[in-house]
Amino acid sequence: MGPGVVVTGLTLGALAVVSLLAFQANGAQDRAGGAKPAATTAAAGTPTTAAPSASATPTVPPPPVTSGTGPRVVYSVSSHYVWLVDPKKTPQVAAAFQVLPGTVEPTPGSYAVYSRTPTGVGTDGRQIEHVVRFAQQNGVVFGFSAAVDGTTPATGPKTPTADPKAKTGGIRSGRAEGQLLWDFAPKDTKVVVVA
């Protein structure tokens, strides 16, 4: 078998794999009920976002138009997504990812990060990290965090609490996303909650 046959075989195999991955990616959007913001995580656990191309729909859509302007963390109560937005950067959306809300949602509006804690214990008894608090309403503290045990919105309980009657405002992300948010949102960073 000559080198030309080997190269041709490898090229055809690579094209088949790329075509299959493109087909699966296109079908995943349809199975999920339409376009939703997403963050991707590489095999090593490093979060990444795909840059938009001229011929493809961006992987990370812009934040809701009602989220205002300037650098900000945007949290959507209805879709349970977070966007980290910095208009001075390209792309402006540094990351977008799904989160798991507590039992109570914050009221839509504009807030600011007022407290940060590197580690702690969540209301569900799990060790948490990268706690970024932005609001208090009716005795409930609202903030973002990640479970140290790796529990993510996809693998965790439906509400992050051991007591189903407890009112909790913890908004849980995966660890990689929690690190991104921690790095992005120092004290006084604007947090916009949209419906």
Short mmCIF file of N, CA and C in Angstrom, two decimals:
data_model
loop_
_atom_site.label_atom_id
_atom_site.label_comp_id
_atom_site.label_asym_id
_atom_site.label_seq_id
_atom_site.Cartn_x
_atom_site.Cartn_y
_atom_site.Cartn_z
N MET A 1 0.86 -1.16 0.00
CA MET A 1 0.00 0.00 0.00
C MET A 1 0.91 1.24 0.00
N GLY A 2 0.65 2.17 -0.91
CA GLY A 2 1.48 3.35 -1.03
C GLY A 2 1.09 4.45 -0.06
N PRO A 3 1.98 5.44 0.10
CA PRO A 3 1.69 6.54 1.02
C PRO A 3 0.46 7.35 0.60
N GLY A 4 0.17 7.43 -0.68
CA GLY A 4 -1.01 8.17 -1.14
C GLY A 4 -2.30 7.54 -0.65
N VAL A 5 -2.35 6.22 -0.61
CA VAL A 5 -3.54 5.51 -0.14
C VAL A 5 -3.73 5.75 1.35
N VAL A 6 -2.63 5.71 2.11
CA VAL A 6 -2.71 5.95 3.56
C VAL A 6 -3.20 7.37 3.85
N VAL A 7 -2.63 8.35 3.17
CA VAL A 7 -3.03 9.75 3.37
C VAL A 7 -4.50 9.94 3.02
N THR A 8 -4.93 9.36 1.91
CA THR A 8 -6.33 9.46 1.50
C THR A 8 -7.24 8.83 2.54
N GLY A 9 -6.85 7.66 3.05
CA GLY A 9 -7.65 6.98 4.07
C GLY A 9 -7.76 7.81 5.35
N LEU A 10 -6.64 8.36 5.79
CA LEU A 10 -6.65 9.21 6.99
C LEU A 10 -7.50 10.46 6.78
N THR A 11 -7.39 11.07 5.62
CA THR A 11 -8.19 12.28 5.32
C THR A 11 -9.68 11.97 5.35
N LEU A 12 -10.08 10.87 4.72
CA LEU A 12 -11.49 10.49 4.71
C LEU A 12 -11.98 10.17 6.11
N GLY A 13 -11.16 9.50 6.91
CA GLY A 13 -11.54 9.20 8.30
C GLY A 13 -11.73 10.46 9.12
N ALA A 14 -10.81 11.42 8.96
CA ALA A 14 -10.90 12.69 9.69
C ALA A 14 -12.16 13.46 9.28
N LEU A 15 -12.46 13.48 7.99
CA LEU A 15 -13.67 14.16 7.52
C LEU A 15 -14.93 13.50 8.09
N ALA A 16 -14.93 12.18 8.18
CA ALA A 16 -16.09 11.47 8.73
C ALA A 16 -16.29 11.82 10.21
N VAL A 17 -15.19 11.89 10.98
CA VAL A 17 -15.29 12.24 12.40
C VAL A 17 -15.80 13.67 12.57
N VAL A 18 -15.25 14.61 11.80
CA VAL A 18 -15.68 16.01 11.88
C VAL A 18 -17.16 16.14 11.51
N SER A 19 -17.57 15.43 10.46
CA SER A 19 -18.98 15.48 10.04
C SER A 19 -19.89 14.92 11.13
N LEU A 20 -19.49 13.82 11.77
CA LEU A 20 -20.28 13.23 12.84
C LEU A 20 -20.40 14.18 14.02
N LEU A 21 -19.28 14.80 14.41
CA LEU A 21 -19.32 15.75 15.53
C LEU A 21 -20.20 16.95 15.21
N ALA A 22 -20.12 17.46 13.99
CA ALA A 22 -20.97 18.60 13.60
C ALA A 22 -22.44 18.21 13.62
N PHE A 23 -22.75 17.00 13.14
CA PHE A 23 -24.13 16.52 13.17
C PHE A 23 -24.63 16.39 14.59
N GLN A 24 -23.81 15.83 15.49
CA GLN A 24 -24.22 15.66 16.88
C GLN A 24 -24.42 17.02 17.55
N ALA A 25 -23.53 17.97 17.30
CA ALA A 25 -23.65 19.29 17.91
C ALA A 25 -24.92 19.98 17.44
N ASN A 26 -25.25 19.86 16.16
CA ASN A 26 -26.45 20.46 15.62
C ASN A 26 -27.69 19.81 16.23
N GLY A 27 -27.69 18.50 16.38
CA GLY A 27 -28.82 17.79 16.95
C GLY A 27 -28.99 18.05 18.43
N ALA A 28 -27.89 18.30 19.14
CA ALA A 28 -27.97 18.55 20.59
C ALA A 28 -28.78 19.81 20.87
N GLN A 29 -28.64 20.81 20.02
CA GLN A 29 -29.40 22.04 20.20
C GLN A 29 -30.89 21.77 20.04
N ASP A 30 -31.26 20.96 19.05
CA ASP A 30 -32.67 20.63 18.85
C ASP A 30 -33.23 19.82 20.01
N ARG A 31 -32.45 18.87 20.54
CA ARG A 31 -32.91 18.05 21.67
C ARG A 31 -33.08 18.88 22.92
N ALA A 32 -32.30 19.94 23.06
CA ALA A 32 -32.36 20.76 24.27
C ALA A 32 -33.49 21.78 24.19
N GLY A 33 -34.25 21.78 23.13
CA GLY A 33 -35.39 22.70 23.03
C GLY A 33 -35.03 24.05 22.48
N GLY A 34 -34.01 24.14 21.65
CA GLY A 34 -33.66 25.41 21.04
C GLY A 34 -32.33 25.92 21.56
N ALA A 35 -31.96 27.08 21.07
CA ALA A 35 -30.67 27.64 21.44
C ALA A 35 -30.70 28.12 22.87
N LYS A 36 -29.73 27.73 23.63
CA LYS A 36 -29.56 28.18 25.00
C LYS A 36 -28.11 28.53 25.18
N PRO A 37 -27.80 29.46 26.09
CA PRO A 37 -26.40 29.77 26.33
C PRO A 37 -25.70 28.54 26.89
N ALA A 38 -24.44 28.41 26.56
CA ALA A 38 -23.71 27.24 27.03
C ALA A 38 -22.26 27.56 27.23
N ALA A 39 -21.65 26.87 28.16
CA ALA A 39 -20.21 26.89 28.33
C ALA A 39 -19.74 25.49 28.03
N THR A 40 -18.59 25.41 27.43
CA THR A 40 -18.05 24.09 27.18
C THR A 40 -16.89 23.87 28.12
N THR A 41 -16.65 22.64 28.46
CA THR A 41 -15.54 22.31 29.32
C THR A 41 -14.69 21.27 28.61
N ALA A 42 -13.42 21.56 28.49
CA ALA A 42 -12.52 20.63 27.82
C ALA A 42 -12.33 19.39 28.68
N ALA A 43 -11.77 18.36 28.09
CA ALA A 43 -11.60 17.08 28.78
C ALA A 43 -10.81 17.26 30.07
N ALA A 44 -9.89 18.19 30.11
CA ALA A 44 -9.08 18.39 31.31
C ALA A 44 -9.82 19.19 32.36
N GLY A 45 -11.07 19.61 32.08
CA GLY A 45 -11.85 20.35 33.05
C GLY A 45 -11.65 21.85 32.96
N THR A 46 -10.99 22.33 31.92
CA THR A 46 -10.76 23.74 31.74
C THR A 46 -11.91 24.33 30.94
N PRO A 47 -12.62 25.34 31.49
CA PRO A 47 -13.73 25.90 30.76
C PRO A 47 -13.25 26.67 29.53
N THR A 48 -14.01 26.56 28.48
CA THR A 48 -13.68 27.28 27.26
C THR A 48 -14.96 27.83 26.65
N THR A 49 -14.81 28.83 25.82
CA THR A 49 -15.95 29.32 25.05
C THR A 49 -15.50 29.38 23.60
N ALA A 50 -16.38 29.00 22.72
CA ALA A 50 -16.06 29.00 21.30
C ALA A 50 -16.24 30.39 20.72
N ALA A 51 -15.30 30.84 19.91
CA ALA A 51 -15.42 32.13 19.27
C ALA A 51 -16.39 32.01 18.10
N PRO A 52 -17.27 33.01 17.91
CA PRO A 52 -18.22 32.93 16.82
C PRO A 52 -17.49 32.99 15.48
N SER A 53 -18.02 32.27 14.51
CA SER A 53 -17.49 32.35 13.15
C SER A 53 -18.56 32.91 12.24
N ALA A 54 -18.15 33.33 11.07
CA ALA A 54 -19.09 33.96 10.14
C ALA A 54 -20.16 32.98 9.66
N SER A 55 -19.83 31.70 9.60
CA SER A 55 -20.77 30.74 9.03
C SER A 55 -21.54 29.93 10.07
N ALA A 56 -21.23 30.09 11.35
CA ALA A 56 -21.88 29.28 12.38
C ALA A 56 -22.54 30.16 13.42
N THR A 57 -23.56 29.61 14.08
CA THR A 57 -24.20 30.30 15.19
C THR A 57 -23.23 30.30 16.36
N PRO A 58 -23.06 31.43 17.05
CA PRO A 58 -22.13 31.47 18.17
C PRO A 58 -22.53 30.45 19.24
N THR A 59 -21.52 29.81 19.85
CA THR A 59 -21.78 28.86 20.92
C THR A 59 -22.31 29.59 22.14
N VAL A 60 -21.77 30.77 22.42
CA VAL A 60 -22.20 31.55 23.57
C VAL A 60 -22.93 32.79 23.06
N PRO A 61 -24.27 32.80 23.14
CA PRO A 61 -25.03 33.95 22.66
C PRO A 61 -24.85 35.15 23.59
N PRO A 62 -25.22 36.31 23.14
CA PRO A 62 -25.09 37.49 23.99
C PRO A 62 -26.03 37.38 25.20
N PRO A 63 -25.71 38.10 26.26
CA PRO A 63 -26.60 38.09 27.42
C PRO A 63 -27.92 38.76 27.07
N PRO A 64 -28.96 38.57 27.89
CA PRO A 64 -30.24 39.20 27.60
C PRO A 64 -30.09 40.72 27.43
N VAL A 65 -30.83 41.29 26.49
CA VAL A 65 -30.71 42.73 26.21
C VAL A 65 -31.11 43.58 27.41
N THR A 66 -31.88 43.00 28.33
CA THR A 66 -32.31 43.74 29.52
C THR A 66 -31.27 43.74 30.63
N SER A 67 -30.06 43.24 30.33
CA SER A 67 -29.05 43.12 31.39
C SER A 67 -28.20 44.36 31.57
N GLY A 68 -28.44 45.40 30.80
CA GLY A 68 -27.71 46.65 31.00
C GLY A 68 -26.41 46.71 30.24
N THR A 69 -25.50 47.53 30.75
CA THR A 69 -24.23 47.76 30.07
C THR A 69 -23.08 47.66 31.08
N GLY A 70 -21.88 47.71 30.55
CA GLY A 70 -20.69 47.69 31.39
C GLY A 70 -20.33 46.29 31.85
N PRO A 71 -19.19 46.16 32.54
CA PRO A 71 -18.79 44.86 33.08
C PRO A 71 -19.81 44.40 34.10
N ARG A 72 -20.21 43.12 34.01
CA ARG A 72 -21.26 42.64 34.90
C ARG A 72 -21.37 41.13 34.87
N VAL A 73 -21.94 40.60 35.95
CA VAL A 73 -22.37 39.21 36.01
C VAL A 73 -23.87 39.25 35.80
N VAL A 74 -24.39 38.46 34.87
CA VAL A 74 -25.82 38.44 34.58
C VAL A 74 -26.37 37.07 34.97
N TYR A 75 -27.45 37.09 35.75
CA TYR A 75 -28.09 35.83 36.15
C TYR A 75 -29.54 35.85 35.68
N SER A 76 -29.94 34.84 34.92
CA SER A 76 -31.32 34.72 34.43
C SER A 76 -32.08 33.76 35.33
N VAL A 77 -33.13 34.26 35.97
CA VAL A 77 -33.97 33.46 36.85
C VAL A 77 -34.71 32.39 36.06
N SER A 78 -35.16 32.72 34.85
CA SER A 78 -35.96 31.77 34.07
C SER A 78 -35.13 30.65 33.45
N SER A 79 -33.92 30.95 32.99
CA SER A 79 -33.12 29.91 32.32
C SER A 79 -32.03 29.33 33.22
N HIS A 80 -31.81 29.94 34.38
CA HIS A 80 -30.75 29.52 35.32
C HIS A 80 -29.39 29.48 34.63
N TYR A 81 -29.09 30.57 33.93
CA TYR A 81 -27.79 30.74 33.31
C TYR A 81 -27.12 31.98 33.86
N VAL A 82 -25.80 31.96 33.81
CA VAL A 82 -24.99 33.10 34.21
C VAL A 82 -24.10 33.48 33.03
N TRP A 83 -23.98 34.77 32.79
CA TRP A 83 -23.05 35.31 31.80
C TRP A 83 -22.05 36.20 32.53
N LEU A 84 -20.79 36.11 32.17
CA LEU A 84 -19.76 37.02 32.66
C LEU A 84 -19.43 37.93 31.49
N VAL A 85 -19.78 39.21 31.62
CA VAL A 85 -19.71 40.15 30.50
C VAL A 85 -18.72 41.27 30.78
N ASP A 86 -17.81 41.49 29.84
CA ASP A 86 -16.89 42.62 29.90
C ASP A 86 -16.82 43.23 28.51
N PRO A 87 -17.53 44.36 28.28
CA PRO A 87 -17.57 44.98 26.95
C PRO A 87 -16.22 45.41 26.41
N LYS A 88 -15.20 45.54 27.26
CA LYS A 88 -13.88 45.96 26.80
C LYS A 88 -13.07 44.80 26.23
N LYS A 89 -13.58 43.58 26.35
CA LYS A 89 -12.86 42.40 25.87
C LYS A 89 -13.51 41.85 24.61
N THR A 90 -12.77 41.04 23.89
CA THR A 90 -13.31 40.35 22.72
C THR A 90 -13.04 38.87 22.88
N PRO A 91 -14.07 38.03 22.93
CA PRO A 91 -15.49 38.38 22.91
C PRO A 91 -15.91 39.02 24.24
N GLN A 92 -17.03 39.75 24.20
CA GLN A 92 -17.51 40.44 25.41
C GLN A 92 -17.99 39.47 26.47
N VAL A 93 -18.52 38.32 26.06
CA VAL A 93 -18.98 37.31 27.02
C VAL A 93 -17.80 36.40 27.31
N ALA A 94 -17.24 36.54 28.51
CA ALA A 94 -16.08 35.73 28.91
C ALA A 94 -16.49 34.28 29.12
N ALA A 95 -17.71 34.06 29.62
CA ALA A 95 -18.22 32.71 29.83
C ALA A 95 -19.72 32.78 30.06
N ALA A 96 -20.40 31.68 29.78
CA ALA A 96 -21.83 31.54 30.07
C ALA A 96 -22.03 30.09 30.46
N PHE A 97 -22.78 29.86 31.53
CA PHE A 97 -22.94 28.49 32.02
C PHE A 97 -24.22 28.34 32.82
N GLN A 98 -24.67 27.10 32.91
CA GLN A 98 -25.88 26.79 33.65
C GLN A 98 -25.55 26.68 35.13
N VAL A 99 -26.50 27.08 35.98
CA VAL A 99 -26.34 27.00 37.42
C VAL A 99 -27.57 26.34 38.03
N LEU A 100 -27.45 25.97 39.29
CA LEU A 100 -28.53 25.34 40.04
C LEU A 100 -28.96 26.30 41.12
N PRO A 101 -30.19 26.82 41.07
CA PRO A 101 -30.61 27.81 42.06
C PRO A 101 -30.96 27.17 43.40
N GLY A 102 -31.04 28.00 44.42
CA GLY A 102 -31.53 27.55 45.72
C GLY A 102 -33.05 27.44 45.66
N THR A 103 -33.69 27.45 46.82
CA THR A 103 -35.14 27.30 46.87
C THR A 103 -35.86 28.62 46.63
N VAL A 104 -35.14 29.73 46.72
CA VAL A 104 -35.71 31.06 46.53
C VAL A 104 -34.84 31.79 45.50
N GLU A 105 -35.50 32.54 44.61
CA GLU A 105 -34.77 33.30 43.59
C GLU A 105 -34.69 34.78 43.99
N PRO A 106 -33.61 35.47 43.63
CA PRO A 106 -33.53 36.90 43.89
C PRO A 106 -34.49 37.67 42.97
N THR A 107 -34.93 38.82 43.44
CA THR A 107 -35.80 39.68 42.64
C THR A 107 -34.97 40.30 41.51
N PRO A 108 -35.49 40.31 40.28
CA PRO A 108 -34.74 40.95 39.19
C PRO A 108 -34.37 42.39 39.55
N GLY A 109 -33.18 42.78 39.18
CA GLY A 109 -32.67 44.12 39.47
C GLY A 109 -31.16 44.13 39.39
N SER A 110 -30.59 45.27 39.76
CA SER A 110 -29.14 45.44 39.72
C SER A 110 -28.59 45.44 41.14
N TYR A 111 -27.52 44.68 41.36
CA TYR A 111 -26.90 44.54 42.67
C TYR A 111 -25.40 44.70 42.52
N ALA A 112 -24.67 44.54 43.61
CA ALA A 112 -23.21 44.55 43.57
C ALA A 112 -22.69 43.49 44.52
N VAL A 113 -21.56 42.88 44.16
CA VAL A 113 -20.92 41.90 45.04
C VAL A 113 -20.53 42.63 46.32
N TYR A 114 -21.01 42.13 47.47
CA TYR A 114 -20.69 42.78 48.73
C TYR A 114 -19.82 41.92 49.64
N SER A 115 -19.70 40.63 49.33
CA SER A 115 -18.93 39.74 50.19
C SER A 115 -18.44 38.54 49.39
N ARG A 116 -17.22 38.08 49.71
CA ARG A 116 -16.65 36.90 49.06
C ARG A 116 -15.97 36.05 50.12
N THR A 117 -16.12 34.74 49.99
CA THR A 117 -15.48 33.81 50.92
C THR A 117 -14.86 32.68 50.09
N PRO A 118 -13.58 32.39 50.31
CA PRO A 118 -12.94 31.34 49.51
C PRO A 118 -13.55 29.95 49.72
N THR A 119 -13.88 29.59 50.96
CA THR A 119 -14.44 28.27 51.25
C THR A 119 -15.47 28.37 52.36
N GLY A 120 -16.31 27.36 52.48
CA GLY A 120 -17.33 27.32 53.53
C GLY A 120 -18.14 26.05 53.44
N VAL A 121 -19.28 26.04 54.13
CA VAL A 121 -20.21 24.92 54.10
C VAL A 121 -21.55 25.45 53.63
N GLY A 122 -22.12 24.80 52.61
CA GLY A 122 -23.42 25.22 52.08
C GLY A 122 -24.56 24.73 52.95
N THR A 123 -25.76 25.21 52.68
CA THR A 123 -26.94 24.79 53.44
C THR A 123 -27.27 23.32 53.24
N ASP A 124 -26.66 22.70 52.22
CA ASP A 124 -26.85 21.27 52.00
C ASP A 124 -25.79 20.44 52.73
N GLY A 125 -24.93 21.09 53.50
CA GLY A 125 -23.89 20.39 54.25
C GLY A 125 -22.64 20.10 53.44
N ARG A 126 -22.63 20.45 52.15
CA ARG A 126 -21.46 20.21 51.31
C ARG A 126 -20.43 21.32 51.51
N GLN A 127 -19.17 20.94 51.38
CA GLN A 127 -18.11 21.95 51.36
C GLN A 127 -18.24 22.73 50.06
N ILE A 128 -18.18 24.04 50.15
CA ILE A 128 -18.29 24.88 48.96
C ILE A 128 -17.09 25.81 48.87
N GLU A 129 -16.89 26.35 47.69
CA GLU A 129 -15.79 27.29 47.46
C GLU A 129 -16.26 28.41 46.54
N HIS A 130 -15.43 29.47 46.51
CA HIS A 130 -15.68 30.60 45.63
C HIS A 130 -17.07 31.19 45.84
N VAL A 131 -17.39 31.53 47.08
CA VAL A 131 -18.69 32.09 47.42
C VAL A 131 -18.66 33.59 47.13
N VAL A 132 -19.57 34.02 46.25
CA VAL A 132 -19.66 35.43 45.84
C VAL A 132 -21.09 35.89 46.13
N ARG A 133 -21.27 36.69 47.19
CA ARG A 133 -22.61 37.13 47.62
C ARG A 133 -22.93 38.51 47.03
N PHE A 134 -24.21 38.67 46.61
CA PHE A 134 -24.59 39.94 45.97
C PHE A 134 -25.90 40.54 46.47
N ALA A 135 -26.70 39.82 47.23
CA ALA A 135 -27.99 40.39 47.69
C ALA A 135 -28.49 39.68 48.93
N GLN A 136 -29.32 40.41 49.70
CA GLN A 136 -30.06 39.84 50.83
C GLN A 136 -31.49 40.35 50.73
N GLN A 137 -32.44 39.41 50.76
CA GLN A 137 -33.85 39.78 50.67
C GLN A 137 -34.65 38.90 51.60
N ASN A 138 -35.44 39.52 52.47
CA ASN A 138 -36.30 38.79 53.40
C ASN A 138 -35.54 37.71 54.17
N GLY A 139 -34.35 38.04 54.63
CA GLY A 139 -33.55 37.12 55.43
C GLY A 139 -32.81 36.05 54.63
N VAL A 140 -32.91 36.08 53.31
CA VAL A 140 -32.22 35.10 52.47
C VAL A 140 -31.02 35.79 51.81
N VAL A 141 -29.87 35.13 51.89
CA VAL A 141 -28.65 35.65 51.26
C VAL A 141 -28.51 34.98 49.89
N PHE A 142 -28.26 35.80 48.87
CA PHE A 142 -28.09 35.29 47.51
C PHE A 142 -26.63 35.42 47.08
N GLY A 143 -26.12 34.32 46.55
CA GLY A 143 -24.74 34.33 46.09
C GLY A 143 -24.45 33.11 45.24
N PHE A 144 -23.31 33.15 44.57
CA PHE A 144 -22.85 32.06 43.73
C PHE A 144 -21.81 31.25 44.49
N SER A 145 -21.76 29.94 44.22
CA SER A 145 -20.75 29.08 44.84
C SER A 145 -20.61 27.81 44.01
N ALA A 146 -19.61 27.01 44.36
CA ALA A 146 -19.39 25.70 43.72
C ALA A 146 -19.13 24.67 44.81
N ALA A 147 -19.62 23.46 44.62
CA ALA A 147 -19.38 22.37 45.58
C ALA A 147 -17.99 21.79 45.36
N VAL A 148 -17.23 21.65 46.43
CA VAL A 148 -15.88 21.12 46.35
C VAL A 148 -15.88 19.66 45.88
N ASP A 149 -16.95 18.91 46.19
CA ASP A 149 -17.01 17.49 45.80
C ASP A 149 -17.28 17.31 44.30
N GLY A 150 -17.37 18.42 43.55
CA GLY A 150 -17.56 18.33 42.12
C GLY A 150 -19.00 18.23 41.68
N THR A 151 -19.96 18.26 42.64
CA THR A 151 -21.36 18.24 42.27
C THR A 151 -21.64 19.45 41.38
N THR A 152 -22.28 19.21 40.26
CA THR A 152 -22.58 20.28 39.31
C THR A 152 -24.09 20.41 39.14
N PRO A 153 -24.55 21.43 38.43
CA PRO A 153 -25.98 21.52 38.16
C PRO A 153 -26.53 20.28 37.46
N ALA A 154 -25.71 19.59 36.70
CA ALA A 154 -26.17 18.39 36.00
C ALA A 154 -26.23 17.16 36.92
N THR A 155 -25.36 17.12 37.95
CA THR A 155 -25.29 15.93 38.79
C THR A 155 -25.84 16.12 40.19
N GLY A 156 -26.08 17.37 40.57
CA GLY A 156 -26.50 17.64 41.95
C GLY A 156 -27.98 17.46 42.18
N PRO A 157 -28.40 17.63 43.45
CA PRO A 157 -29.82 17.58 43.75
C PRO A 157 -30.53 18.76 43.10
N LYS A 158 -31.85 18.67 42.95
CA LYS A 158 -32.60 19.73 42.28
C LYS A 158 -32.56 21.04 43.05
N THR A 159 -32.49 21.01 44.35
CA THR A 159 -32.29 22.23 45.13
C THR A 159 -31.16 21.96 46.12
N PRO A 160 -30.19 22.85 46.20
CA PRO A 160 -29.04 22.60 47.06
C PRO A 160 -29.34 22.83 48.54
N THR A 161 -30.14 21.96 49.14
CA THR A 161 -30.44 22.10 50.56
C THR A 161 -30.76 20.73 51.17
N ALA A 162 -30.38 20.55 52.43
CA ALA A 162 -30.70 19.30 53.13
C ALA A 162 -32.11 19.37 53.70
N ASP A 163 -32.61 20.59 53.95
CA ASP A 163 -33.93 20.79 54.53
C ASP A 163 -34.85 21.37 53.47
N PRO A 164 -35.84 20.59 52.99
CA PRO A 164 -36.71 21.09 51.91
C PRO A 164 -37.52 22.32 52.30
N LYS A 165 -37.67 22.61 53.60
CA LYS A 165 -38.42 23.80 54.03
C LYS A 165 -37.53 25.04 54.13
N ALA A 166 -36.23 24.85 54.05
CA ALA A 166 -35.29 25.97 54.19
C ALA A 166 -35.37 26.88 52.97
N LYS A 167 -35.29 28.17 53.23
CA LYS A 167 -35.21 29.15 52.15
C LYS A 167 -33.73 29.43 51.91
N THR A 168 -33.25 29.01 50.75
CA THR A 168 -31.84 29.19 50.43
C THR A 168 -31.67 29.97 49.14
N GLY A 169 -30.65 30.81 49.10
CA GLY A 169 -30.38 31.62 47.93
C GLY A 169 -29.07 31.28 47.26
N GLY A 170 -28.47 30.15 47.63
CA GLY A 170 -27.22 29.74 47.01
C GLY A 170 -27.44 29.33 45.56
N ILE A 171 -26.65 29.88 44.66
CA ILE A 171 -26.75 29.56 43.23
C ILE A 171 -25.47 28.80 42.88
N ARG A 172 -25.61 27.51 42.63
CA ARG A 172 -24.47 26.60 42.52
C ARG A 172 -24.05 26.39 41.08
N SER A 173 -22.75 26.46 40.85
CA SER A 173 -22.17 26.16 39.54
C SER A 173 -21.20 25.00 39.68
N GLY A 174 -20.63 24.56 38.57
CA GLY A 174 -19.54 23.60 38.61
C GLY A 174 -18.28 24.29 39.13
N ARG A 175 -17.27 23.51 39.50
CA ARG A 175 -16.05 24.09 40.08
C ARG A 175 -15.30 24.99 39.10
N ALA A 176 -15.17 24.56 37.86
CA ALA A 176 -14.44 25.37 36.88
C ALA A 176 -15.16 26.70 36.65
N GLU A 177 -16.49 26.64 36.57
CA GLU A 177 -17.27 27.87 36.37
C GLU A 177 -17.22 28.75 37.62
N GLY A 178 -17.22 28.13 38.79
CA GLY A 178 -17.09 28.88 40.04
C GLY A 178 -15.77 29.63 40.09
N GLN A 179 -14.70 29.01 39.62
CA GLN A 179 -13.39 29.68 39.58
C GLN A 179 -13.43 30.86 38.62
N LEU A 180 -14.07 30.67 37.45
CA LEU A 180 -14.20 31.77 36.49
C LEU A 180 -14.94 32.96 37.11
N LEU A 181 -16.07 32.67 37.77
CA LEU A 181 -16.86 33.73 38.37
C LEU A 181 -16.08 34.42 39.49
N TRP A 182 -15.38 33.65 40.32
CA TRP A 182 -14.56 34.20 41.41
C TRP A 182 -13.51 35.16 40.85
N ASP A 183 -12.83 34.76 39.79
CA ASP A 183 -11.80 35.59 39.18
C ASP A 183 -12.39 36.84 38.52
N PHE A 184 -13.60 36.72 38.00
CA PHE A 184 -14.24 37.81 37.26
C PHE A 184 -14.88 38.86 38.17
N ALA A 185 -15.36 38.44 39.36
CA ALA A 185 -16.24 39.29 40.16
C ALA A 185 -15.68 39.63 41.54
N PRO A 186 -14.74 40.58 41.60
CA PRO A 186 -14.30 41.04 42.92
C PRO A 186 -15.40 41.88 43.58
N LYS A 187 -15.16 42.30 44.81
CA LYS A 187 -16.13 43.11 45.54
C LYS A 187 -16.54 44.32 44.69
N ASP A 188 -17.80 44.68 44.76
CA ASP A 188 -18.42 45.82 44.05
C ASP A 188 -18.70 45.56 42.57
N THR A 189 -18.42 44.37 42.05
CA THR A 189 -18.78 44.03 40.67
C THR A 189 -20.30 44.03 40.54
N LYS A 190 -20.79 44.61 39.45
CA LYS A 190 -22.24 44.65 39.22
C LYS A 190 -22.77 43.27 38.91
N VAL A 191 -23.89 42.92 39.54
CA VAL A 191 -24.61 41.67 39.27
C VAL A 191 -26.02 42.06 38.86
N VAL A 192 -26.42 41.66 37.64
CA VAL A 192 -27.74 41.98 37.14
C VAL A 192 -28.57 40.71 37.10
N VAL A 193 -29.70 40.73 37.79
CA VAL A 193 -30.63 39.60 37.78
C VAL A 193 -31.77 39.94 36.84
N VAL A 194 -32.00 39.08 35.85
CA VAL A 194 -33.09 39.29 34.90
C VAL A 194 -34.09 38.16 35.05
N ALA A 195 -35.33 38.42 34.61
CA ALA A 195 -36.40 37.41 34.73
C ALA A 195 -36.12 36.22 33.86
#
